[in-house]
Coordinates of C-alpha atoms in Angstrom, one line a residue:
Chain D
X1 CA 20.0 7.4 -62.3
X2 CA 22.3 4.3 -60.4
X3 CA 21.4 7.3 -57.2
X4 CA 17.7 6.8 -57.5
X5 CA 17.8 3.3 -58.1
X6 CA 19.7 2.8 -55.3
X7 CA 17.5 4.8 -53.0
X8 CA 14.2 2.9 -54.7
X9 CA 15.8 -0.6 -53.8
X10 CA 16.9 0.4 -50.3
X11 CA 13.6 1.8 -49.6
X12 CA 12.1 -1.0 -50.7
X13 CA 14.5 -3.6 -48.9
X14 CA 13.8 -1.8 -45.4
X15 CA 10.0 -1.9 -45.8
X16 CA 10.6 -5.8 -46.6
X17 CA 13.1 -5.9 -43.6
X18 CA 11.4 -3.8 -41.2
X19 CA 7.7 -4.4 -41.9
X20 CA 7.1 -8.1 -40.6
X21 CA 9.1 -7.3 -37.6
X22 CA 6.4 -4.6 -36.4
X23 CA 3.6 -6.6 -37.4
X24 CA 4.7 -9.5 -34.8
X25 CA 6.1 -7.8 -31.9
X26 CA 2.6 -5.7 -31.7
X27 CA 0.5 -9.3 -31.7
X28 CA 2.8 -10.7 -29.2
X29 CA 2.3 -7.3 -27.3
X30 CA -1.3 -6.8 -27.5
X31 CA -3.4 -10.2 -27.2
X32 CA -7.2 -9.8 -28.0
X33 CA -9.0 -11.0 -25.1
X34 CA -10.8 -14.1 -26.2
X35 CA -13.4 -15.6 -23.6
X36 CA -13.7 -19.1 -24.6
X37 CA -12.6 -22.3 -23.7
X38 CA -12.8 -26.0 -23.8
X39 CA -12.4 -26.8 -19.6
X40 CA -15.7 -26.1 -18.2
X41 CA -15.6 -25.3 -14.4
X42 CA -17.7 -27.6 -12.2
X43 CA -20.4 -25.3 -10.4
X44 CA -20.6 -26.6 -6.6
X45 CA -23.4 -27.2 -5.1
X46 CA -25.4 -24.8 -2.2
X47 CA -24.5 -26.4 1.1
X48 CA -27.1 -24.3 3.4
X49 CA -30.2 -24.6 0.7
X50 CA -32.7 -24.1 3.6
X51 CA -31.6 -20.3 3.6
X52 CA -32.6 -20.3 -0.1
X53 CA -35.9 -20.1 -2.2
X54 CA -35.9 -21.1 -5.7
X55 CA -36.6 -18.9 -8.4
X56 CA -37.7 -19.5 -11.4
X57 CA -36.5 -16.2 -13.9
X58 CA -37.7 -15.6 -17.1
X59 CA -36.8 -17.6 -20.3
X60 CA -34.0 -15.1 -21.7
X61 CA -32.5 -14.5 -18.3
X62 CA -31.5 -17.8 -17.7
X63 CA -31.7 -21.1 -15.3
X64 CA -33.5 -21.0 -12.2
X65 CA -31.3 -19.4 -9.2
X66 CA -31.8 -19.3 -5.6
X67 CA -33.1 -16.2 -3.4
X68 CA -32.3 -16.1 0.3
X69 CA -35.0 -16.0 3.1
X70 CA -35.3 -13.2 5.0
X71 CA -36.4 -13.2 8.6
X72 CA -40.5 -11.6 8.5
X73 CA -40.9 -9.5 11.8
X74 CA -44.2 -9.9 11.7
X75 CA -44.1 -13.4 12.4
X76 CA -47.1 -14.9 13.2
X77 CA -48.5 -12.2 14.7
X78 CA -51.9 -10.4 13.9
X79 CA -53.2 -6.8 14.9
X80 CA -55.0 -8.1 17.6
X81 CA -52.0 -9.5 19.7
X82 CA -50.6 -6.0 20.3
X83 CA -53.7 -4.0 19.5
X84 CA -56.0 -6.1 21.9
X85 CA -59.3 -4.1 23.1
X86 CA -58.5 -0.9 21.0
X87 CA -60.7 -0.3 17.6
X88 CA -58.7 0.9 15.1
X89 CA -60.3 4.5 15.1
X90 CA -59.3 4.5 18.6
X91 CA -55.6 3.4 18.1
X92 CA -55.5 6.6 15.4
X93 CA -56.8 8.9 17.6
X94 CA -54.4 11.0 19.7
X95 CA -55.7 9.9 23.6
X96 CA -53.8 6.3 22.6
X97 CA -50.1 5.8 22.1
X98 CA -49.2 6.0 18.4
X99 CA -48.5 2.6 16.8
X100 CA -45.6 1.8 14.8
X101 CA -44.0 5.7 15.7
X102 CA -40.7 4.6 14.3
X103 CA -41.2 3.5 10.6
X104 CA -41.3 6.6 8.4
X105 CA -43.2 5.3 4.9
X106 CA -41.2 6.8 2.3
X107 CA -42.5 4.7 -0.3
X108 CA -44.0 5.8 -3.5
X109 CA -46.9 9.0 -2.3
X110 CA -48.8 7.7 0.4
X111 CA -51.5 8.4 -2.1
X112 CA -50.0 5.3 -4.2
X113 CA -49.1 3.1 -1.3
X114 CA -50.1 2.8 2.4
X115 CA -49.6 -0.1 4.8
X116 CA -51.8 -1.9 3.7
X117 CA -50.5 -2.3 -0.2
X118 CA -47.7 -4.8 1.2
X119 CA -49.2 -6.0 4.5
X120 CA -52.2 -8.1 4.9
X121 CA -54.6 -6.8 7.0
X122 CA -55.8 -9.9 8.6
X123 CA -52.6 -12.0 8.6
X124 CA -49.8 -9.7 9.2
X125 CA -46.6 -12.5 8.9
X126 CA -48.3 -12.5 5.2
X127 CA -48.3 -9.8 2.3
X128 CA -50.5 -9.0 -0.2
X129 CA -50.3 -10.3 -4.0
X130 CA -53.1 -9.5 -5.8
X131 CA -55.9 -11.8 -4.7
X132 CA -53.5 -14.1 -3.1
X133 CA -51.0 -13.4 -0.4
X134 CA -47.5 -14.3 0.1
X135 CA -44.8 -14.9 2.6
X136 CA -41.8 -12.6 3.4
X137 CA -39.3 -14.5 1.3
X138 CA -41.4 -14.3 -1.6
X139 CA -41.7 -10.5 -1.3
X140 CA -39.7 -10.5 -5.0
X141 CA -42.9 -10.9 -6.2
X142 CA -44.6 -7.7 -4.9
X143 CA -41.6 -5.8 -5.8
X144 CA -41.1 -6.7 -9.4
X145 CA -45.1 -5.9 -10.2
X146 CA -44.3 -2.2 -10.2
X147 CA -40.0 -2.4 -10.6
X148 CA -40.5 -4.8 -14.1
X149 CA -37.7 -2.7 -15.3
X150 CA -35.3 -3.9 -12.5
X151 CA -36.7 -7.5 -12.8
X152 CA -34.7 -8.1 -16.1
X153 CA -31.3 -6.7 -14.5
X154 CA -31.6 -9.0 -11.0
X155 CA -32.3 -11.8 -13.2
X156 CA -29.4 -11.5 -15.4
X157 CA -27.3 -10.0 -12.0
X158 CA -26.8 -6.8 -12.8
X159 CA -28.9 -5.8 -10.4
X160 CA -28.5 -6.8 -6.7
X161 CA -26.2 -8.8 -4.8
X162 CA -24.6 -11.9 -5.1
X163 CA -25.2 -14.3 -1.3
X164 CA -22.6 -16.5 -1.8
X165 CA -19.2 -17.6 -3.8
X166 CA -18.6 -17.1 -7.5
X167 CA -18.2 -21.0 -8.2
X168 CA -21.5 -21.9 -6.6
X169 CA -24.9 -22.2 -8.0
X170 CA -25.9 -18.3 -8.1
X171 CA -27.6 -17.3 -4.9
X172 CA -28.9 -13.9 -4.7
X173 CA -30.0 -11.6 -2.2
X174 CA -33.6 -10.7 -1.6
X175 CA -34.8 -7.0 -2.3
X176 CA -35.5 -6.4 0.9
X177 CA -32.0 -7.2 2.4
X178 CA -30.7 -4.6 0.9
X179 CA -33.7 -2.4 0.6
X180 CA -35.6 -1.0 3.6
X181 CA -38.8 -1.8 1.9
X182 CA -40.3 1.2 3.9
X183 CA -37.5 3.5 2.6
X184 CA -35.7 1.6 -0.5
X185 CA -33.9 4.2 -1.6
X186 CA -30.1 4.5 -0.3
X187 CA -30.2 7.4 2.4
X188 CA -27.0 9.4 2.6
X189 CA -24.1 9.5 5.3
X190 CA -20.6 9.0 5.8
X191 CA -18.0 7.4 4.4
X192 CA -16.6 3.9 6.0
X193 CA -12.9 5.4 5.7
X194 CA -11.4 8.3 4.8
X195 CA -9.3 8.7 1.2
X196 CA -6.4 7.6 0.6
X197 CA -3.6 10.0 1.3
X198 CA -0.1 8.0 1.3
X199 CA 2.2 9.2 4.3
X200 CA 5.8 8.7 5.5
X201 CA 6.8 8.4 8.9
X202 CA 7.4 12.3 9.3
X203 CA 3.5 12.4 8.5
X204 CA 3.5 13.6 4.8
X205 CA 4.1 12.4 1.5
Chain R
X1 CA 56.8 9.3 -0.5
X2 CA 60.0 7.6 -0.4
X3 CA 59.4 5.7 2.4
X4 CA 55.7 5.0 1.9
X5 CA 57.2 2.7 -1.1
X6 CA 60.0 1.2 1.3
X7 CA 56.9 0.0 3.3
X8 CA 54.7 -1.0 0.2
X9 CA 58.1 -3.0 -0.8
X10 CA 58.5 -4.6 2.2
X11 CA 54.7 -5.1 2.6
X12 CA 54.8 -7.0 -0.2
X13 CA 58.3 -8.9 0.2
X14 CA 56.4 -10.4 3.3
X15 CA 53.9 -12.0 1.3
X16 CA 55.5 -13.7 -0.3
X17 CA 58.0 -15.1 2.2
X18 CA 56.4 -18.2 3.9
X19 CA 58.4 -17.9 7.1
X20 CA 59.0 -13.8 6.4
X21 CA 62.1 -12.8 8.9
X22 CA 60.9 -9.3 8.4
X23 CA 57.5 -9.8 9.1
X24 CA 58.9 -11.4 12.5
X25 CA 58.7 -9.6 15.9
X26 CA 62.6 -10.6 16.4
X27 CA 63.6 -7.8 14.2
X28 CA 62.0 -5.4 16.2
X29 CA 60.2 -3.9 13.1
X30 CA 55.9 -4.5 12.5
X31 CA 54.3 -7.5 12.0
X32 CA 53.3 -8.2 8.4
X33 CA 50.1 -9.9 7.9
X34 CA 50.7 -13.3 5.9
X35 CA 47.6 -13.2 3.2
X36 CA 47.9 -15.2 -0.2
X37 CA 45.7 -13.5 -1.7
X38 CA 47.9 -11.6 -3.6
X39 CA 50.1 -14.1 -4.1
X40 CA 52.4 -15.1 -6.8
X41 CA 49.9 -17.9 -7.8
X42 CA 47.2 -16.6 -10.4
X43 CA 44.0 -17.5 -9.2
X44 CA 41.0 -18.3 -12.0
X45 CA 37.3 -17.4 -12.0
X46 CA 36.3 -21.3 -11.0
X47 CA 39.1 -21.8 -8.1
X48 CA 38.1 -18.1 -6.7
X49 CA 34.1 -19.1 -6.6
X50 CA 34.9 -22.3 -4.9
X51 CA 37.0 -20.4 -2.3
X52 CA 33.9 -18.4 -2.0
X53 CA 31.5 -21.0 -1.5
X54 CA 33.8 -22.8 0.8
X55 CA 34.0 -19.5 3.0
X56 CA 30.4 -19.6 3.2
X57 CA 30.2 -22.8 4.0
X58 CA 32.7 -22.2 6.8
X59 CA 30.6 -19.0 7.7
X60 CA 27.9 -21.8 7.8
X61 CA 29.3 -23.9 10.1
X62 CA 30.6 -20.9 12.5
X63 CA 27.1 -19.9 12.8
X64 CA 25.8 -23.3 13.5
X65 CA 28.6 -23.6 16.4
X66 CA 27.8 -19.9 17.7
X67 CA 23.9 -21.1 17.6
X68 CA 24.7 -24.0 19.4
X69 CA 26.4 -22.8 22.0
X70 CA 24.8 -19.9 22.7
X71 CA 21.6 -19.4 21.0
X72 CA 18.5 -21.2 22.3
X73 CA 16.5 -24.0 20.1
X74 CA 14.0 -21.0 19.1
X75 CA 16.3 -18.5 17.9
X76 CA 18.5 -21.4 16.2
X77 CA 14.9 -22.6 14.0
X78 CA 14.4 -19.0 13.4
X79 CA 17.9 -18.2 12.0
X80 CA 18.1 -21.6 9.6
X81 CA 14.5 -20.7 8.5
X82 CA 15.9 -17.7 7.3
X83 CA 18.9 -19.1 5.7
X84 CA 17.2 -21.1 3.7
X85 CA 14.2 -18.5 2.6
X86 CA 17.2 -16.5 1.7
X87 CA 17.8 -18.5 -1.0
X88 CA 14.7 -19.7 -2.7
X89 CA 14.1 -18.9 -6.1
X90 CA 11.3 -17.2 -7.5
X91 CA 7.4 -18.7 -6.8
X92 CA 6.8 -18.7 -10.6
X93 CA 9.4 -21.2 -11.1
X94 CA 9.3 -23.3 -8.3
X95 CA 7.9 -26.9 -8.6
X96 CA 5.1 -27.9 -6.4
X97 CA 7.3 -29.1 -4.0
X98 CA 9.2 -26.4 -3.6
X99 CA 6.3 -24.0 -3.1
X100 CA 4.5 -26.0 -0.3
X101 CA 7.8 -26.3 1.7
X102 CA 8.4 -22.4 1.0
X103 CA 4.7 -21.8 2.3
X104 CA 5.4 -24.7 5.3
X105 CA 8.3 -22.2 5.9
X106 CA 6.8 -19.2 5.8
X107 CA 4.5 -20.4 8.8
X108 CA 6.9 -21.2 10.7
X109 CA 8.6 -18.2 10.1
X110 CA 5.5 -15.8 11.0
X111 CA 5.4 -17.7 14.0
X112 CA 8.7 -17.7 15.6
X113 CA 9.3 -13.6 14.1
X114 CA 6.6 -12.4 14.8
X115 CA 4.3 -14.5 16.8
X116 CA 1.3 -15.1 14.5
X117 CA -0.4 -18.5 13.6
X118 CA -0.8 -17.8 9.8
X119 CA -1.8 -20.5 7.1
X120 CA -0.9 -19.4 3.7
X121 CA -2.2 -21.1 0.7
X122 CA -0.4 -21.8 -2.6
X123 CA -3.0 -23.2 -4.4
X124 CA -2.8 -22.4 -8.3
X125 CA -5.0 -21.3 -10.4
X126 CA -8.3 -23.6 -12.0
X127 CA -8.0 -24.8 -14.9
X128 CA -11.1 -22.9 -17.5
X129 CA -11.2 -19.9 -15.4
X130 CA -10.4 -16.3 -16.5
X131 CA -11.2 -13.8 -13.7
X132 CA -13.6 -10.5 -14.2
X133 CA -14.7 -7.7 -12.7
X134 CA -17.8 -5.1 -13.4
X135 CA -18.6 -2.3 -11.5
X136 CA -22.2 -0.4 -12.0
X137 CA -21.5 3.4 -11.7
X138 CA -25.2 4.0 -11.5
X139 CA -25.5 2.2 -8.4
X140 CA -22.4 2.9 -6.7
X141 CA -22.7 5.4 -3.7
X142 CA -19.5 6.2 -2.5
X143 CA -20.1 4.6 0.6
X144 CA -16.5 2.7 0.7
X145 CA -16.7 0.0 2.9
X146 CA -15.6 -1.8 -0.2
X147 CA -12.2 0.0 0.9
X148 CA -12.4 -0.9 4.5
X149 CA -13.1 -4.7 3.9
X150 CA -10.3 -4.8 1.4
X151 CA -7.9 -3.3 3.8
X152 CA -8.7 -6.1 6.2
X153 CA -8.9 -8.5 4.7
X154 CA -5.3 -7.9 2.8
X155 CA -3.7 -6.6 5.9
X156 CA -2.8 -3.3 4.8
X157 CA -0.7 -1.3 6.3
X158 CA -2.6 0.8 8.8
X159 CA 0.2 3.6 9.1
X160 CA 0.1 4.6 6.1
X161 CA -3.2 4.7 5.4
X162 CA -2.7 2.5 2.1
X163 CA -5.6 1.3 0.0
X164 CA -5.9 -0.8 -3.0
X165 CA -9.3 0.8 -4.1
X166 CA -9.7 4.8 -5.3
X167 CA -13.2 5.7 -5.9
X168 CA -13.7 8.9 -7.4
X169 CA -16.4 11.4 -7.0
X170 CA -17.2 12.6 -10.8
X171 CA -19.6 15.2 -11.4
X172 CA -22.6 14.1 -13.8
X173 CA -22.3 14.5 -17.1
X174 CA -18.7 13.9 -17.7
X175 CA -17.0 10.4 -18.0
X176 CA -13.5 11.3 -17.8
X177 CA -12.3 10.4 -14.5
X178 CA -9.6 12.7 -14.6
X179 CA -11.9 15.4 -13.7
X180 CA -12.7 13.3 -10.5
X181 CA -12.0 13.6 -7.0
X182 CA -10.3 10.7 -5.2
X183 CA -9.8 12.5 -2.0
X184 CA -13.3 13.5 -0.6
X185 CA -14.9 13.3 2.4
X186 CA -18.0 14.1 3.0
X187 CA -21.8 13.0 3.1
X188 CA -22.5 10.7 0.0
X189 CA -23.9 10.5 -2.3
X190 CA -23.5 14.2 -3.2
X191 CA -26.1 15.5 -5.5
X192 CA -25.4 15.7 -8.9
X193 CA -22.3 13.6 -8.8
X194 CA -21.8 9.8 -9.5
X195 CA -18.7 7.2 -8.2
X196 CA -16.5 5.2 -10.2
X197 CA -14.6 2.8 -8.3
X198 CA -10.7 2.1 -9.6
X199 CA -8.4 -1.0 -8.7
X200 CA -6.0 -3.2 -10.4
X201 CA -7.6 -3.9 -13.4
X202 CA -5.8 -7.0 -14.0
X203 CA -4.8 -6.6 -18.3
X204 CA -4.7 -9.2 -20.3
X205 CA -1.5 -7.2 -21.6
X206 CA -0.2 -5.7 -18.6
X207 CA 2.0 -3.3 -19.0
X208 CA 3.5 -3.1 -14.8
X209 CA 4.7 -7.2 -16.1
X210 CA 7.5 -6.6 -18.9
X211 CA 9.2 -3.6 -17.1
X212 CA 10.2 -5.4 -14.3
X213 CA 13.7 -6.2 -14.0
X214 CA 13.3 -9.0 -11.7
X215 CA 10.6 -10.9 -13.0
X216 CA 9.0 -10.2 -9.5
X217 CA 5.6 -10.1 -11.1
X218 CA 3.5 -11.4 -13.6
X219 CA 0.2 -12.8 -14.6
X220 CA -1.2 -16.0 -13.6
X221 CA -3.2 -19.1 -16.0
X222 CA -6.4 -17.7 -14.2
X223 CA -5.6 -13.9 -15.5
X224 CA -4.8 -12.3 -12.1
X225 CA -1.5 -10.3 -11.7
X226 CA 0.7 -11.1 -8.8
X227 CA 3.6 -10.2 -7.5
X228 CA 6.2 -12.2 -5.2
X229 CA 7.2 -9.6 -2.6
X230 CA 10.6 -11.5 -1.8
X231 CA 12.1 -10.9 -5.4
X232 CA 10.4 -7.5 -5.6
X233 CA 13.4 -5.1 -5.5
X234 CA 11.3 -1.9 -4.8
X235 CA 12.5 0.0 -8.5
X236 CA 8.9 0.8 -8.8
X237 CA 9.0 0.8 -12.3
X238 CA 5.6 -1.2 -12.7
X239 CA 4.2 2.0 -10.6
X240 CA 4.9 4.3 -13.4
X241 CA 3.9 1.9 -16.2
X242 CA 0.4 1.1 -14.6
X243 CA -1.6 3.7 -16.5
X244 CA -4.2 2.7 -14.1
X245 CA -2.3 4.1 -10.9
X246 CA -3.7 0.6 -9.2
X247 CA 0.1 -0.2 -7.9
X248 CA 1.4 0.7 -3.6
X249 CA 4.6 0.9 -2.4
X250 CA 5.8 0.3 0.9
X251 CA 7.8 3.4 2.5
X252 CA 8.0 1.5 5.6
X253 CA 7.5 -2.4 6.8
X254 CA 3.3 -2.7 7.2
X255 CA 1.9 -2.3 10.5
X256 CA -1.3 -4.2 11.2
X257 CA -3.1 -4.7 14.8
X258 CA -2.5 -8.2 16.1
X259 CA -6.4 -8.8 16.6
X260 CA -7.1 -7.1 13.5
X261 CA -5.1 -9.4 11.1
X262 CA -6.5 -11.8 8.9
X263 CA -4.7 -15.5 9.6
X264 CA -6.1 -17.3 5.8
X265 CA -3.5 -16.0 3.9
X266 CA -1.7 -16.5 0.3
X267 CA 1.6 -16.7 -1.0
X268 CA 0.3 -13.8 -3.9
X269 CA -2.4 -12.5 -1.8
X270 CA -2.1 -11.4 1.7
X271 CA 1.0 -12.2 3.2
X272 CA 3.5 -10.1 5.4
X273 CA 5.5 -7.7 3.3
X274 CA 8.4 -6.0 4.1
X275 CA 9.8 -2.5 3.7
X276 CA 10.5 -1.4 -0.1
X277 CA 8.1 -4.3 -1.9
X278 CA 5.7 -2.9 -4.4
X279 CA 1.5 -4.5 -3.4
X280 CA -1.5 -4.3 -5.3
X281 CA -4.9 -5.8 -5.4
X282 CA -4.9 -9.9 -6.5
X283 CA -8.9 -10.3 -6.4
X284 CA -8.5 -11.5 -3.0
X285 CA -6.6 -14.4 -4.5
X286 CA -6.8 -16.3 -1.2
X287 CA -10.7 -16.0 -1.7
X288 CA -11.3 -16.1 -5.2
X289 CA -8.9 -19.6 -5.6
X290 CA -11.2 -21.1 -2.7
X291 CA -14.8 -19.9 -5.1
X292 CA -15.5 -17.3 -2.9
X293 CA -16.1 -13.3 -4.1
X294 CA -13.6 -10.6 -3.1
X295 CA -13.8 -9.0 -0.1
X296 CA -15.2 -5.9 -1.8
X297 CA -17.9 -7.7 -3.7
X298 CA -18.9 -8.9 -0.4
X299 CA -18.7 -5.6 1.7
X300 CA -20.3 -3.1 -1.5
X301 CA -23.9 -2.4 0.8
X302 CA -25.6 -1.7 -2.8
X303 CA -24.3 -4.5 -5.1
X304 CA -22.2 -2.2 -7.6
X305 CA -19.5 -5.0 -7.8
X306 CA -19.9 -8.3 -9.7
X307 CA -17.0 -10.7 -10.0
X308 CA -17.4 -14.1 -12.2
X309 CA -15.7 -16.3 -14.2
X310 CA -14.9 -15.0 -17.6
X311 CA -15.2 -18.2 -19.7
X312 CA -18.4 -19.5 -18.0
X313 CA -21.3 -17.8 -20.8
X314 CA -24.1 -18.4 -17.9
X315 CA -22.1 -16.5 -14.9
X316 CA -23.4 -13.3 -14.5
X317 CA -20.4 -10.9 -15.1
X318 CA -20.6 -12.9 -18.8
X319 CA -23.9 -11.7 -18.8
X320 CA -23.8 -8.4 -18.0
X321 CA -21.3 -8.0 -20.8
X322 CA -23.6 -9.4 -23.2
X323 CA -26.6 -6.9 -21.7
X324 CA -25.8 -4.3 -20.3
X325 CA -23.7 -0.7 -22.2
X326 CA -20.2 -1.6 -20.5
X327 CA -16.8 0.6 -21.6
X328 CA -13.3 0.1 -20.0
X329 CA -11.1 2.9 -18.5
X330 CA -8.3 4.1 -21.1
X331 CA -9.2 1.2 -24.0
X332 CA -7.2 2.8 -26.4
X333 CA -4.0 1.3 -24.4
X334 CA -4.9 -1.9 -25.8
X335 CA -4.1 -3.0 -22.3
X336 CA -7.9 -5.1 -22.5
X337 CA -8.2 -4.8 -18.7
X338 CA -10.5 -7.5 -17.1
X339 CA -12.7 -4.5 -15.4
X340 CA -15.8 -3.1 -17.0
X341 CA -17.8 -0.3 -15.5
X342 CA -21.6 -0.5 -16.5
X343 CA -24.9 1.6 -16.3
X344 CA -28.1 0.8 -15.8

């Protein structure tokens, strides 16, 4: 009886004893990650805003951010000043050097899209947005009529690629920085550097 | 035997002669070395450390003689530089002071060693910030010049081939990375296979921080983890505890290309290290501390990598966190790394 009583009591003293140890050595060892706090960072101003146009996102996604210019190639230029004296069907046909050889359209079925979805016909520096046209760093716009599902992502930033510091007002890229808009999706090659494979001075590891 | 105790005898009975006819060349026998070190007089622990600090003092002064008479003004800077870097304590507990005369040091020291014009920053960390990282697997191509601007900008050794970043090529369908490959090398992106980047993932409970027996690392106010390569001992015991393998050890003293190596440096970040010191990625703390991204935010060609400001609910890393399905390699460790991988 005394042998049992014993036992209960010492069983009970080391759960006493022992148990509020555990309990704070694992909260000192494993701190929740809590994301608030009471300093707010000051967000510093763009200094080259002339690279920038402002956009204005949707309501959920946020306040209005900037989106960098990009540089048309068809700057004020029109068919005519290359294409002087030729009519169209003649610059298709094969007695006339081919125009624009280089750019492989690998953009949607050609059935979908041709040149002339994007480009203007008449002004060339300026693409097509429904009725109205737009210039080169708007081309967002055209984009995000068909890719709504990526609008919501490069609003929020999960999607694309930030142009300048963290602690700045958020500048993005524009689509077509990144994006060859007559081949956006990535086309393979090699890697930058090879993997990493640690070696001594004899050559291995 | 017998005699090699006559000599020990006589050894000692010359000690402890002050004049020592024995230990005189007039009797024709060998000189005895006077020493009172093993003297009759007992010396204490306190009397024994001042001997020993007036020794180095001495050592001190004999080295300042020897530099002046035959060492030029150069080699003399160099060699009192080093003195003095010899013993500083450790960056976490020096004052503000003491860290920009270390860094003011350290300049001078680059310069005069090894003949580079360096500036290193010890700026600390700003207030309200918590670094973190995401990393979109769906958009990640396994292109790696994330790897090749890191390596430059964090002048990594070149010999050795050491990189911060792993990004492994895991076939679709599977999320365990285990069953990746680090080490390919081919055209990318294969088919039917996605890329998960790895680094330091910078815990809030970091497990590489209480193993060390130095205290040669820890985590900073603005959540990165840093080591200070001069109290590093090179036990690599925070190599084995980092259950992120995001930890490099130098087998040999880095070699970077003069023209190759980047000047804005850190005290944390980039600096020279030596043979034996244990390096790992800081963020690019000599970027991020300025408000700029890391170097492999700024190099990833497809915009996997977002880096942000924790505790700011409009920057877009907060965001994504809020939006987007995000997980975080080995969770269960209750490590709470600062790294989350998303998809789209």
């Amino acid at each position: 009886m005394n042998v049992t009583l014993f036992l209960i009591s010492a069983v009970f003293l080391a759960l006493l004893g022992c148990h509020p140890d555990h309990s704070d050595s694992s909260k000192e060892k494993y701190k929740k990650l809590t994301l608030t706090s009471k300093v707010k960072v000051a967000v510093k101003e763009v200094s080259n805003k002339g690279d920038f146009i402002d956009w204005h996102p949707a309501a959920a996604a946020g306040e209005k951010f900037l989106v960098k210019k990009v540089w048309s190639k068809t700057k004020r230029r029109t068919c005519k000043s290359c294409h002087r004296g030729y009519s169209l069907q003649e610059i298709k046909g094969k007695d006339y050097p081919r125009s624009h050889w280089n750019i492989n359209l690998k953009h949607a079925s050609s059935q979908v899209m041709n040149c002339q979805t994007c480009h203007n016909q008449n002004k060339v520096w300026k693409f097509n947005f429904g009725e109205k046209t737009v210039s080169a760093n708007h081309t967002p716009k055209l984009c995000l009529q068909c890719h709504f599902k990526q609008q919501k992502d490069w609003e929020i930033g999960a999607h694309g690629k930030r142009a300048n510091g963290w602690q700045q007002q958020r500048a993005v890229y524009n689509c077509v920085s990144c994006h060859n808009p007559h081949q956006p999706a990535f086309q393979k090659k090699w890697p930058k550097v090879g993997p990493y494979r640690p070696i001594n001075n004899e050559g291995r590891l | 035997m017998k005699n090699y105790r006559e000599r020990l005898k006589r050894f000692f009975a010359g000690l402890s002669k002050e004049d020592g006819k024995e230990g005189g060349k007039e009797n024709g026998k060998e000189p005895v070395i006077k020493l009172d070190l093993l003297g009759k007089k007992k010396r204490d622990r306190r009397s024994f450390i001042k001997g020993i600090s007036a020794s180095a003092g001495i050592g001190a002064s004999i080295l300042g003689v020897g530099a002046s008479t035959l060492m030029s003004q150069e080699e003399k800077e160099r060699l009192g530089l080093s003195w003095e870097e010899f013993f500083k304590t450790n960056y976490r507990y020096m004052s503000g002071r003491e860290k920009r005369k270390t860094v003011k040091r350290l300049e001078k020291l680059a310069k005069l060693k090894r003949k580079e014009t360096v500036t290193i920053s010890d700026k600390g960390a700003i207030p309200g910030v918590l670094y973190g990282y995401a990393f979109n697997i769906s958009k990640c191509q396994g292109y790696m010049d994330c790897i090749d601007a890191c390596l430059k900008e964090n002048n990594l050794d070149r010999k050795s081939n050491m990189q911060y970043i792993k990004v492994f090529e895991v076939e679709n369908g599977s999320l365990n990375v285990e069953n990746g490959d680090p080490h390919f090398f081919h055209e990318v992106p294969k088919d039917e296979h996605f890329y998960m980047g790895t680094q330091c993932m910078h815990c809030e409970n970091p497990p590489c921080v209480p193993v060390c027996p130095t205290e040669a690392t820890w985590k900073e106010d603005d959540g990165i983890v840093v080591v200070d390569y001069d109290w590093c001992i090179g036990c690599r015991y925070c190599e084995a505890a980092c259950p992120y393998e995001a930890r490099r050890f130098n087998w040999a003293a880095p070699l970077v290309p003069a023209q190759e190596l980047n000047t804005n440096q850190h005290y944390l970040g980039n600096r020279n290290k030596t043979k034996g010191v244990m390096e790992k990625c800081t963020f690019c703390i000599q970027k991020t501390r300025e408000g700029e991204n890391p170097a492999c935010v700024e190099a990833c060609p497809t915009g996997a990598r977002v880096f942000g400001n924790l505790l700011d609910p409009n920057s877009e890393i907060r965001k994504i966190i809020e939006t987007k399905k995000v997980f975080r390699l080995k969770e269960e460790l209750g490590t709470e790394p600062k790294f989350w991988y998303y998809m789209d």
